[in-house]
Amino acid sequence: MIFIVIFVGKTSAINVTNNRYRLNYHIMSPGGWINDPNGLSYFNGQYHVFFQYNPDSSSWGPMHWGHVVSTDLVHWKYLPIALYPDHSYDKDGCFSGSAIVNNGVLSLVYTGNVNNGSFDGGFYQIVNIATSTDGVNFQKFSGNPVIATWPVDGTNNFRDPKVWQNNGTFYVVLGNQSKDRHGRVVLYKSSDLKTWTYVGVLAEYNNDNTGTMWECPNFFSLGGKYALLFSPQGIERDGDRFGNLDVNGYFIGDYQYATNEFTHGPFYEIDLGHDFYAAQMFQAPDGRSILIGWMDMWGAQFPEQPDGWAGALTIPRELTLSADGTRINMSPIAELLTLRGNQYINSNIEVDGVYNTNIPLGSTEILLQIALVNVQARKVGLKFPLNNGELRVYYDKQTQKLVVSRKKVVRQVAINNISVLNLRIFVDRSSIEVFANNGSAVFTSRFYVDYIPNLSLFAEYGVANLSLQAFSLNKIW
Ligand code: FRU
């Protein structure tokens, strides 16, 4: 007798019980917890995004890889879970990793997390691969792990491989830690994705405030320079900088493959908001460098957890190098214009005190232009109520800072010598992404309010003339 067993991938084990904070156009879980974006890629005519996923609970736990696909980077649909933590080499989590397309095969290169109590913290971390020819079903490689241990001068914190190809050779960077507990990124190379040679340290702590462990590295060329983007843990707060528990930022510099020499400038945060971490970039077929981040933060509150889900990913953003070659600018990808529904307003408004618009903020894009030279007010911007407090986005003329304040917890950055401030703001049901002056300053934050609030403008200690446009954004789910 022949038995045919069909395994059907589950997409979600726990149900969402309340929609009050569910997002309308962001990638989020169908139920359960998500964190980092993983495996960003384009394969067989579709964009693929995977994510760290615990389908059985709205808290972090055994990590799977959830999976969504899109033909336009805007409208996403769920596919079955791509990776389960079901082998000896990944039994305590299929942790973060990346993807590469080669010869009609989509390969996932991911961290196997194994707890066996014998290492510091009780875990060790290794690199595995899984492949797919249909972009839906993945087979783990029979020779896993492909990198079975970490460099001898590092610790067992060794994770988040990000793979790319250059001149026919595959490279992978991983987050790691030196034995004296400073963060670093290490580099390996391979001709077939299966056998890897250790090249050396790509970048490391250099008597600077760059933390104890560097997670989720990405290394890529941008506008003629090289960028190393990573998520350091253990950075100390420094004035307005590094306000979150862990941060996400980059070095810009020059790189020589022949000698593995990366000379670079200082560390800058890539997103200044309350909730942004573990971003991953990939190169789209048209050459754009596109980035998606986890729109939350370790140590954050997740008021959606009692509703059966937690966590979301940002809108895709296009990365470009600033004109002076020292910074990364980040703008919403052009495709997001297709989400626009009706236009609520297109007017010049004089604001003296608080101006209540009746524009609802359930799913809204706002374009606010402030000609600072003509502003008498000290603080000028927009605000809306939250459960127990408010969220404010404003320019403070006295301090010359752009501020995002959530229940009075402030994230801010100095923006001097500008005559016009242009804000492009994406609001979803529980998130806000603020892009200032063509993406030279970006703030991402989650917020929670049990009803759909209306937008208000405000000008304190004087009058301001603002130009305001707003559009409703369509739902993708
Ligand atoms: C970053 C991170 C990664 C790890 C994953 C586990 O947020 O800590 O370093 O692979 O999350 O879910």
Short mmCIF file of C-alpha atoms and ligand atoms in Angstrom, two decimals:
data_model
loop_
_atom_site.label_atom_id
_atom_site.label_comp_id
_atom_site.label_asym_id
_atom_site.label_seq_id
_atom_site.Cartn_x
_atom_site.Cartn_y
_atom_site.Cartn_z
CA MET A 1 0.00 0.00 0.00
CA ILE A 2 1.29 3.48 -0.82
CA PHE A 3 0.69 6.35 1.53
CA ILE A 4 0.92 9.84 0.15
CA VAL A 5 1.54 12.44 2.81
CA ILE A 6 1.01 16.04 1.92
CA PHE A 7 2.44 18.68 4.19
CA VAL A 8 0.51 21.89 4.00
CA GLY A 9 2.40 24.87 5.38
CA LYS A 10 0.45 26.73 8.01
CA THR A 11 0.40 30.51 7.77
CA SER A 12 -0.75 31.30 11.28
CA ALA A 13 -1.53 29.43 14.43
CA ILE A 14 -2.94 32.14 16.63
CA ASN A 15 -5.77 34.40 15.60
CA VAL A 16 -6.01 38.15 15.63
CA THR A 17 -8.82 38.93 18.07
CA ASN A 18 -9.06 42.70 17.72
CA ASN A 19 -8.34 44.87 14.66
CA ARG A 20 -7.95 48.18 16.50
CA TYR A 21 -4.24 48.62 15.69
CA ARG A 22 -3.98 46.52 12.51
CA LEU A 23 -2.10 48.25 9.70
CA ASN A 24 -3.61 48.96 6.30
CA TYR A 25 -0.61 48.96 3.96
CA HIS A 26 2.39 47.64 5.89
CA ILE A 27 3.77 44.11 6.05
CA MET A 28 2.65 42.59 9.36
CA SER A 29 2.00 39.08 10.58
CA PRO A 30 -1.31 37.35 9.89
CA GLY A 31 -1.30 36.56 13.64
CA GLY A 32 1.74 35.98 15.86
CA TRP A 33 4.98 37.87 16.45
CA ILE A 34 7.38 39.24 13.83
CA ASN A 35 10.71 41.02 14.02
CA ASP A 36 13.52 41.45 11.47
CA PRO A 37 12.93 41.50 7.69
CA ASN A 38 14.91 38.66 6.08
CA GLY A 39 15.73 37.39 2.59
CA LEU A 40 14.74 40.48 0.57
CA SER A 41 14.96 39.42 -3.07
CA TYR A 42 13.42 39.39 -6.54
CA PHE A 43 12.82 35.95 -8.04
CA ASN A 44 10.63 34.66 -10.89
CA GLY A 45 8.85 37.99 -11.37
CA GLN A 46 8.06 38.56 -7.69
CA TYR A 47 9.56 40.48 -4.81
CA HIS A 48 10.06 38.27 -1.75
CA VAL A 49 10.17 39.42 1.83
CA PHE A 50 10.67 36.95 4.68
CA PHE A 51 10.59 37.84 8.35
CA GLN A 52 11.44 36.51 11.78
CA TYR A 53 8.18 34.93 12.83
CA ASN A 54 6.66 33.15 15.80
CA PRO A 55 3.29 31.89 14.52
CA ASP A 56 2.18 30.46 17.85
CA SER A 57 2.35 33.51 20.08
CA SER A 58 2.41 37.30 19.97
CA SER A 59 5.72 37.22 21.88
CA TRP A 60 9.18 36.38 20.54
CA GLY A 61 9.84 32.62 20.64
CA PRO A 62 10.88 29.80 18.29
CA MET A 63 11.85 31.66 15.14
CA HIS A 64 10.42 30.63 11.78
CA TRP A 65 10.71 32.52 8.50
CA GLY A 66 7.33 33.96 7.50
CA HIS A 67 6.97 34.88 3.83
CA VAL A 68 5.14 37.46 1.69
CA VAL A 69 5.40 38.21 -2.04
CA SER A 70 4.49 41.12 -4.27
CA THR A 71 4.74 42.07 -7.93
CA ASP A 72 4.96 45.82 -7.20
CA LEU A 73 6.54 46.20 -3.71
CA VAL A 74 3.22 47.67 -2.53
CA HIS A 75 0.59 44.90 -2.53
CA TRP A 76 1.71 41.85 -0.53
CA LYS A 77 0.24 38.41 -0.06
CA TYR A 78 1.07 35.72 2.45
CA LEU A 79 2.76 32.50 1.41
CA PRO A 80 3.24 29.44 3.66
CA ILE A 81 6.00 29.62 6.28
CA ALA A 82 9.32 29.12 4.46
CA LEU A 83 11.54 27.80 7.28
CA TYR A 84 10.67 25.89 10.46
CA PRO A 85 13.18 25.33 13.30
CA ASP A 86 13.03 21.57 12.78
CA HIS A 87 16.64 20.34 12.33
CA SER A 88 19.43 19.77 14.86
CA TYR A 89 21.35 22.70 13.31
CA ASP A 90 18.51 25.24 13.71
CA LYS A 91 16.33 23.68 16.42
CA ASP A 92 16.23 26.79 18.63
CA GLY A 93 15.47 29.22 15.86
CA CYS A 94 15.92 29.97 12.19
CA PHE A 95 17.38 33.36 12.97
CA SER A 96 17.94 36.22 10.54
CA GLY A 97 19.56 35.92 7.15
CA SER A 98 19.33 36.91 3.52
CA ALA A 99 18.67 35.58 0.01
CA ILE A 100 20.41 35.34 -3.32
CA VAL A 101 19.21 34.30 -6.76
CA ASN A 102 21.60 32.25 -8.88
CA ASN A 103 20.95 30.00 -11.91
CA GLY A 104 17.19 29.89 -11.40
CA VAL A 105 17.47 28.98 -7.71
CA LEU A 106 16.48 31.16 -4.76
CA SER A 107 18.86 30.41 -1.86
CA LEU A 108 18.24 31.49 1.72
CA VAL A 109 21.36 31.92 3.85
CA TYR A 110 20.29 31.97 7.49
CA THR A 111 21.44 31.67 11.10
CA GLY A 112 20.89 28.38 12.92
CA ASN A 113 20.48 29.06 16.62
CA VAL A 114 21.16 26.07 18.86
CA ASN A 115 20.89 26.05 22.65
CA ASN A 116 22.99 23.33 24.19
CA GLY A 117 24.19 25.08 27.32
CA SER A 118 27.88 24.69 26.55
CA PHE A 119 28.66 28.20 25.34
CA ASP A 120 28.34 31.67 26.77
CA GLY A 121 24.62 32.38 27.07
CA GLY A 122 23.95 28.68 26.40
CA PHE A 123 23.73 28.98 22.63
CA TYR A 124 25.79 28.71 19.49
CA GLN A 125 25.08 30.16 16.07
CA ILE A 126 26.01 28.77 12.64
CA VAL A 127 25.13 29.38 9.00
CA ASN A 128 22.75 27.18 6.99
CA ILE A 129 21.23 27.36 3.53
CA ALA A 130 17.88 26.36 2.02
CA THR A 131 16.92 26.50 -1.64
CA SER A 132 13.80 26.79 -3.77
CA THR A 133 13.05 26.59 -7.47
CA ASP A 134 9.40 27.67 -7.18
CA GLY A 135 9.84 30.48 -4.62
CA VAL A 136 7.32 28.82 -2.28
CA ASN A 137 8.78 25.55 -1.00
CA PHE A 138 12.27 25.45 0.49
CA GLN A 139 14.60 22.47 0.99
CA LYS A 140 17.31 22.67 3.59
CA PHE A 141 20.72 21.65 2.27
CA SER A 142 21.78 18.12 3.36
CA GLY A 143 25.29 19.43 4.10
CA ASN A 144 24.16 22.07 6.65
CA PRO A 145 25.71 23.89 8.42
CA VAL A 146 27.75 25.57 5.70
CA ILE A 147 29.68 27.65 8.27
CA ALA A 148 29.91 25.37 11.29
CA THR A 149 31.69 27.65 13.74
CA TRP A 150 32.67 31.27 14.33
CA PRO A 151 36.15 32.84 14.00
CA VAL A 152 38.48 31.75 16.82
CA ASP A 153 39.07 35.32 17.98
CA GLY A 154 35.34 36.00 18.32
CA THR A 155 32.46 34.85 20.52
CA ASN A 156 29.48 32.60 19.78
CA ASN A 157 27.42 35.73 19.01
CA PHE A 158 27.70 35.08 15.26
CA ARG A 159 24.61 35.72 13.23
CA ASP A 160 22.59 37.35 10.45
CA PRO A 161 24.48 36.44 7.24
CA LYS A 162 23.93 38.91 4.38
CA VAL A 163 25.02 37.48 1.05
CA TRP A 164 25.89 39.10 -2.28
CA GLN A 165 27.86 38.32 -5.42
CA ASN A 166 30.79 40.25 -6.87
CA ASN A 167 32.73 39.23 -9.97
CA GLY A 168 31.49 35.65 -9.80
CA THR A 169 32.35 35.16 -6.10
CA PHE A 170 29.80 34.99 -3.29
CA TYR A 171 30.47 37.01 -0.14
CA VAL A 172 28.71 37.02 3.18
CA VAL A 173 29.01 39.41 6.15
CA LEU A 174 27.97 38.36 9.65
CA GLY A 175 27.48 40.21 12.91
CA ASN A 176 29.98 39.11 15.54
CA GLN A 177 31.71 40.14 18.74
CA SER A 178 35.39 40.20 19.67
CA LYS A 179 36.48 38.23 22.72
CA ASP A 180 36.70 41.50 24.66
CA ARG A 181 33.02 42.16 23.83
CA HIS A 182 33.13 44.80 21.17
CA GLY A 183 30.97 44.67 18.07
CA ARG A 184 32.38 43.76 14.68
CA VAL A 185 31.44 42.46 11.23
CA VAL A 186 33.26 39.50 9.67
CA LEU A 187 33.51 38.49 6.01
CA TYR A 188 33.56 35.09 4.25
CA LYS A 189 33.70 34.12 0.58
CA SER A 190 32.61 31.13 -1.50
CA SER A 191 32.37 29.95 -5.08
CA ASP A 192 29.23 27.83 -4.59
CA LEU A 193 27.41 29.03 -1.38
CA LYS A 194 28.26 25.69 0.26
CA THR A 195 31.96 25.93 1.12
CA TRP A 196 33.04 29.17 2.76
CA THR A 197 36.48 30.63 3.49
CA TYR A 198 37.02 33.17 6.27
CA VAL A 199 38.40 36.42 4.81
CA GLY A 200 38.67 38.45 8.03
CA VAL A 201 37.18 41.35 9.94
CA LEU A 202 35.48 43.95 7.72
CA ALA A 203 34.95 46.56 10.44
CA GLU A 204 35.17 46.65 14.22
CA TYR A 205 35.12 48.82 17.31
CA ASN A 206 37.74 51.56 17.10
CA ASN A 207 37.71 53.29 20.48
CA ASP A 208 34.31 54.71 19.61
CA ASN A 209 30.80 54.36 20.99
CA THR A 210 29.70 51.54 18.68
CA GLY A 211 28.42 48.95 21.12
CA THR A 212 29.02 45.39 22.21
CA MET A 213 27.53 43.29 19.38
CA TRP A 214 26.68 44.25 15.79
CA GLU A 215 23.54 42.57 14.47
CA CYS A 216 22.13 42.41 10.94
CA PRO A 217 25.00 43.77 8.80
CA ASN A 218 24.52 44.78 5.14
CA PHE A 219 27.48 45.73 2.95
CA PHE A 220 26.84 47.34 -0.44
CA SER A 221 28.00 49.93 -2.92
CA LEU A 222 26.03 53.14 -3.10
CA GLY A 223 26.74 56.09 -5.40
CA GLY A 224 30.41 55.16 -5.84
CA LYS A 225 31.05 54.56 -2.12
CA TYR A 226 30.53 51.52 0.13
CA ALA A 227 28.08 51.43 3.01
CA LEU A 228 28.13 49.11 6.00
CA LEU A 229 24.72 49.23 7.61
CA PHE A 230 24.28 47.35 10.90
CA SER A 231 22.36 47.25 14.16
CA PRO A 232 24.66 47.61 17.17
CA GLN A 233 23.56 46.60 20.64
CA GLY A 234 24.86 48.35 23.73
CA ILE A 235 25.51 51.84 22.32
CA GLU A 236 25.37 54.58 24.94
CA ARG A 237 23.02 57.52 24.59
CA ASP A 238 24.85 60.62 23.36
CA GLY A 239 22.68 63.78 23.58
CA ASP A 240 20.03 63.54 20.86
CA ARG A 241 21.69 60.47 19.37
CA PHE A 242 21.08 56.81 20.19
CA GLY A 243 17.91 57.28 22.21
CA ASN A 244 16.68 53.70 21.72
CA LEU A 245 17.88 50.56 23.49
CA ASP A 246 19.66 49.40 20.30
CA VAL A 247 20.13 51.47 17.17
CA ASN A 248 20.49 51.01 13.42
CA GLY A 249 23.09 52.96 11.46
CA TYR A 250 25.97 52.94 9.01
CA PHE A 251 29.51 53.79 8.02
CA ILE A 252 30.25 55.23 4.57
CA GLY A 253 33.68 54.60 3.09
CA ASP A 254 35.89 53.03 0.45
CA TYR A 255 36.57 49.34 0.01
CA GLN A 256 39.20 47.19 -1.69
CA TYR A 257 38.15 43.59 -2.34
CA ALA A 258 41.78 42.57 -2.96
CA THR A 259 42.91 43.48 0.56
CA ASN A 260 39.55 43.54 2.43
CA GLU A 261 40.29 47.10 3.53
CA PHE A 262 37.30 49.25 4.46
CA THR A 263 38.20 52.81 5.44
CA HIS A 264 35.20 54.72 6.65
CA GLY A 265 33.78 57.77 8.40
CA PRO A 266 31.79 57.96 11.65
CA PHE A 267 28.70 55.99 12.62
CA TYR A 268 25.35 57.66 11.78
CA GLU A 269 21.85 56.49 12.64
CA ILE A 270 19.82 55.73 9.54
CA ASP A 271 16.43 56.34 11.18
CA LEU A 272 15.92 58.60 14.17
CA GLY A 273 12.48 57.46 15.34
CA HIS A 274 11.36 55.51 18.41
CA ASP A 275 10.88 52.23 16.51
CA PHE A 276 13.30 51.13 13.85
CA TYR A 277 15.79 48.25 13.83
CA ALA A 278 17.44 45.40 11.94
CA ALA A 279 16.88 46.87 8.47
CA GLN A 280 17.86 44.88 5.40
CA MET A 281 18.54 46.22 1.90
CA PHE A 282 18.57 44.53 -1.49
CA GLN A 283 19.19 45.63 -5.01
CA ALA A 284 16.08 45.62 -7.21
CA PRO A 285 16.41 44.49 -10.84
CA ASP A 286 16.38 48.15 -11.94
CA GLY A 287 19.45 48.86 -9.76
CA ARG A 288 17.74 50.72 -6.91
CA SER A 289 18.95 49.98 -3.38
CA ILE A 290 15.77 49.28 -1.42
CA LEU A 291 15.56 48.97 2.34
CA ILE A 292 12.92 47.63 4.72
CA GLY A 293 13.27 47.82 8.51
CA TRP A 294 11.55 46.25 11.48
CA MET A 295 9.13 48.99 12.55
CA ASP A 296 9.60 48.22 16.24
CA MET A 297 12.35 47.94 18.73
CA TRP A 298 13.65 45.56 21.38
CA GLY A 299 12.47 46.83 24.75
CA ALA A 300 9.41 48.55 23.23
CA GLN A 301 5.85 48.13 24.46
CA PHE A 302 3.62 46.17 22.09
CA PRO A 303 0.02 47.13 22.96
CA GLU A 304 -1.18 44.89 20.09
CA GLN A 305 0.08 41.75 21.85
CA PRO A 306 -3.22 41.04 23.65
CA ASP A 307 -4.85 41.21 20.19
CA GLY A 308 -2.86 38.19 18.94
CA TRP A 309 -0.12 39.85 16.92
CA ALA A 310 2.97 42.03 17.32
CA GLY A 311 5.40 43.80 15.07
CA ALA A 312 5.47 45.12 11.50
CA LEU A 313 7.87 46.15 8.76
CA THR A 314 8.35 49.65 7.35
CA ILE A 315 7.36 50.78 3.88
CA PRO A 316 10.14 50.07 1.35
CA ARG A 317 12.56 52.98 1.05
CA GLU A 318 15.02 53.87 -1.70
CA LEU A 319 18.56 54.61 -0.54
CA THR A 320 20.78 57.21 -2.20
CA LEU A 321 24.10 58.77 -1.27
CA SER A 322 23.93 62.43 -0.20
CA ALA A 323 25.47 65.00 -2.56
CA ASP A 324 28.56 65.38 -0.34
CA GLY A 325 29.07 61.59 -0.28
CA THR A 326 28.93 61.24 3.51
CA ARG A 327 25.35 60.25 4.35
CA ILE A 328 22.53 57.94 3.26
CA ASN A 329 19.25 59.56 2.28
CA MET A 330 16.09 57.47 2.46
CA SER A 331 12.86 58.16 0.53
CA PRO A 332 9.61 56.22 0.08
CA ILE A 333 9.83 54.15 -3.13
CA ALA A 334 8.02 55.73 -6.08
CA GLU A 335 5.56 52.81 -6.31
CA LEU A 336 3.86 54.00 -3.11
CA LEU A 337 2.18 56.79 -5.12
CA THR A 338 -0.16 54.06 -6.44
CA LEU A 339 -1.66 53.73 -2.94
CA ARG A 340 -3.12 57.23 -3.03
CA GLY A 341 -6.90 57.41 -2.93
CA ASN A 342 -8.78 60.68 -2.61
CA GLN A 343 -7.10 63.97 -1.90
CA TYR A 344 -8.41 65.49 1.32
CA ILE A 345 -6.83 68.91 1.00
CA ASN A 346 -4.42 71.09 -0.99
CA SER A 347 -4.26 74.52 0.68
CA ASN A 348 -2.19 77.22 2.25
CA ILE A 349 -3.22 77.67 5.85
CA GLU A 350 -2.39 80.35 8.37
CA VAL A 351 -2.03 78.79 11.78
CA ASP A 352 -2.09 80.68 15.05
CA GLY A 353 -2.42 78.27 17.97
CA VAL A 354 -4.17 75.01 17.03
CA TYR A 355 -5.88 74.42 13.68
CA ASN A 356 -8.08 71.34 13.59
CA THR A 357 -8.47 69.80 10.16
CA ASN A 358 -11.09 67.11 9.83
CA ILE A 359 -8.66 64.83 8.02
CA PRO A 360 -8.77 61.32 9.52
CA LEU A 361 -5.43 59.61 10.18
CA GLY A 362 -6.36 55.97 9.70
CA SER A 363 -4.26 55.56 6.55
CA THR A 364 -3.02 58.90 5.27
CA GLU A 365 -0.13 60.54 3.44
CA ILE A 366 0.64 64.12 4.46
CA LEU A 367 2.80 66.64 2.62
CA LEU A 368 3.57 69.64 4.78
CA GLN A 369 5.70 72.51 3.59
CA ILE A 370 6.91 75.13 6.04
CA ALA A 371 8.68 78.25 4.68
CA LEU A 372 10.75 78.82 7.81
CA VAL A 373 11.89 82.31 6.84
CA ASN A 374 8.30 83.53 7.11
CA VAL A 375 7.46 81.75 10.34
CA GLN A 376 7.10 83.88 13.45
CA ALA A 377 6.08 80.96 15.63
CA ARG A 378 8.65 79.19 17.71
CA LYS A 379 7.25 75.69 17.24
CA VAL A 380 5.31 74.73 14.15
CA GLY A 381 4.04 71.37 12.96
CA LEU A 382 1.30 68.80 13.32
CA LYS A 383 -0.13 66.71 16.11
CA PHE A 384 -2.79 64.15 16.96
CA PRO A 385 -4.05 62.49 20.14
CA LEU A 386 -2.95 59.09 21.43
CA ASN A 387 -4.27 56.95 24.27
CA ASN A 388 -3.00 59.08 27.19
CA GLY A 389 -1.05 61.72 25.36
CA GLU A 390 -0.26 62.98 21.89
CA LEU A 391 2.13 62.62 19.02
CA ARG A 392 3.73 65.79 17.66
CA VAL A 393 5.98 66.37 14.65
CA TYR A 394 7.35 69.92 14.58
CA TYR A 395 10.21 72.23 13.87
CA ASP A 396 11.56 74.22 16.81
CA LYS A 397 12.96 77.47 15.41
CA GLN A 398 14.78 78.31 18.59
CA THR A 399 16.75 75.05 18.82
CA GLN A 400 16.68 74.52 15.02
CA LYS A 401 15.64 70.92 15.51
CA LEU A 402 13.10 68.69 13.88
CA VAL A 403 11.28 66.88 16.68
CA VAL A 404 9.05 63.81 16.88
CA SER A 405 7.58 63.64 20.33
CA ARG A 406 5.47 60.67 21.42
CA LYS A 407 3.84 61.17 24.80
CA LYS A 408 6.64 63.67 25.46
CA VAL A 409 9.38 61.13 24.72
CA VAL A 410 11.41 63.13 22.24
CA ARG A 411 13.50 62.08 19.27
CA GLN A 412 15.09 65.02 17.47
CA VAL A 413 17.81 66.12 15.09
CA ALA A 414 19.39 69.49 14.31
CA ILE A 415 18.52 70.84 10.86
CA ASN A 416 20.20 74.22 10.39
CA ASN A 417 20.44 76.68 7.57
CA ILE A 418 17.34 75.70 5.70
CA SER A 419 14.71 78.09 4.43
CA VAL A 420 12.02 75.51 3.65
CA LEU A 421 11.16 72.34 5.52
CA ASN A 422 9.40 69.69 3.44
CA LEU A 423 7.82 66.85 5.35
CA ARG A 424 6.38 63.77 3.67
CA ILE A 425 4.62 61.64 6.26
CA PHE A 426 3.07 58.18 5.99
CA VAL A 427 0.56 57.47 8.74
CA ASP A 428 -0.99 54.04 9.13
CA ARG A 429 -3.36 52.85 11.85
CA SER A 430 -0.53 52.49 14.42
CA SER A 431 2.60 53.84 12.72
CA ILE A 432 4.13 57.05 11.44
CA GLU A 433 7.11 57.45 9.07
CA VAL A 434 8.39 61.01 8.64
CA PHE A 435 10.69 61.85 5.69
CA ALA A 436 12.21 65.34 5.92
CA ASN A 437 13.81 67.27 3.05
CA ASN A 438 14.18 64.43 0.56
CA GLY A 439 14.97 61.80 3.10
CA SER A 440 17.94 63.45 4.80
CA ALA A 441 16.26 62.89 8.18
CA VAL A 442 13.78 60.05 8.78
CA PHE A 443 11.79 59.13 11.88
CA THR A 444 9.78 55.92 12.30
CA SER A 445 7.55 55.33 15.32
CA ARG A 446 4.59 53.20 16.33
CA PHE A 447 1.69 54.81 18.21
CA TYR A 448 -1.52 53.59 19.79
CA VAL A 449 -4.93 55.25 19.91
CA ASP A 450 -8.21 53.34 20.11
CA TYR A 451 -10.14 55.53 17.66
CA ILE A 452 -9.11 57.13 14.37
CA PRO A 453 -7.77 60.58 15.30
CA ASN A 454 -7.96 63.73 13.18
CA LEU A 455 -4.97 65.78 12.12
CA SER A 456 -4.27 69.14 13.76
CA LEU A 457 -1.70 71.77 12.80
CA PHE A 458 -0.18 74.00 15.43
CA ALA A 459 1.96 77.13 15.75
CA GLU A 460 3.12 78.15 19.21
CA TYR A 461 4.26 81.65 20.23
CA GLY A 462 3.43 83.24 16.87
CA VAL A 463 1.84 82.68 13.47
CA ALA A 464 2.92 80.31 10.69
CA ASN A 465 1.84 79.85 7.08
CA LEU A 466 1.84 76.26 6.02
CA SER A 467 1.09 74.49 2.81
CA LEU A 468 -0.74 71.22 3.37
CA GLN A 469 -1.71 68.35 1.13
CA ALA A 470 -3.15 65.06 2.32
CA PHE A 471 -4.29 61.87 0.61
CA SER A 472 -6.05 58.79 1.86
CA LEU A 473 -4.02 55.63 1.26
CA ASN A 474 -5.72 52.44 0.12
CA LYS A 475 -5.68 49.21 2.06
CA ILE A 476 -3.61 46.32 0.76
CA TRP A 477 -4.93 43.64 3.13
C1 FRU B 1 17.87 41.28 15.54
C2 FRU B 1 18.00 39.85 16.01
C3 FRU B 1 19.01 39.11 15.14
C4 FRU B 1 18.59 37.68 15.28
C5 FRU B 1 17.09 37.80 15.34
C6 FRU B 1 16.40 36.77 16.20
O1 FRU B 1 16.67 41.87 15.90
O2 FRU B 1 18.36 39.81 17.37
O3 FRU B 1 20.36 39.34 15.49
O4 FRU B 1 19.02 36.89 14.21
O5 FRU B 1 16.80 39.10 15.84
O6 FRU B 1 15.02 36.83 16.07
#
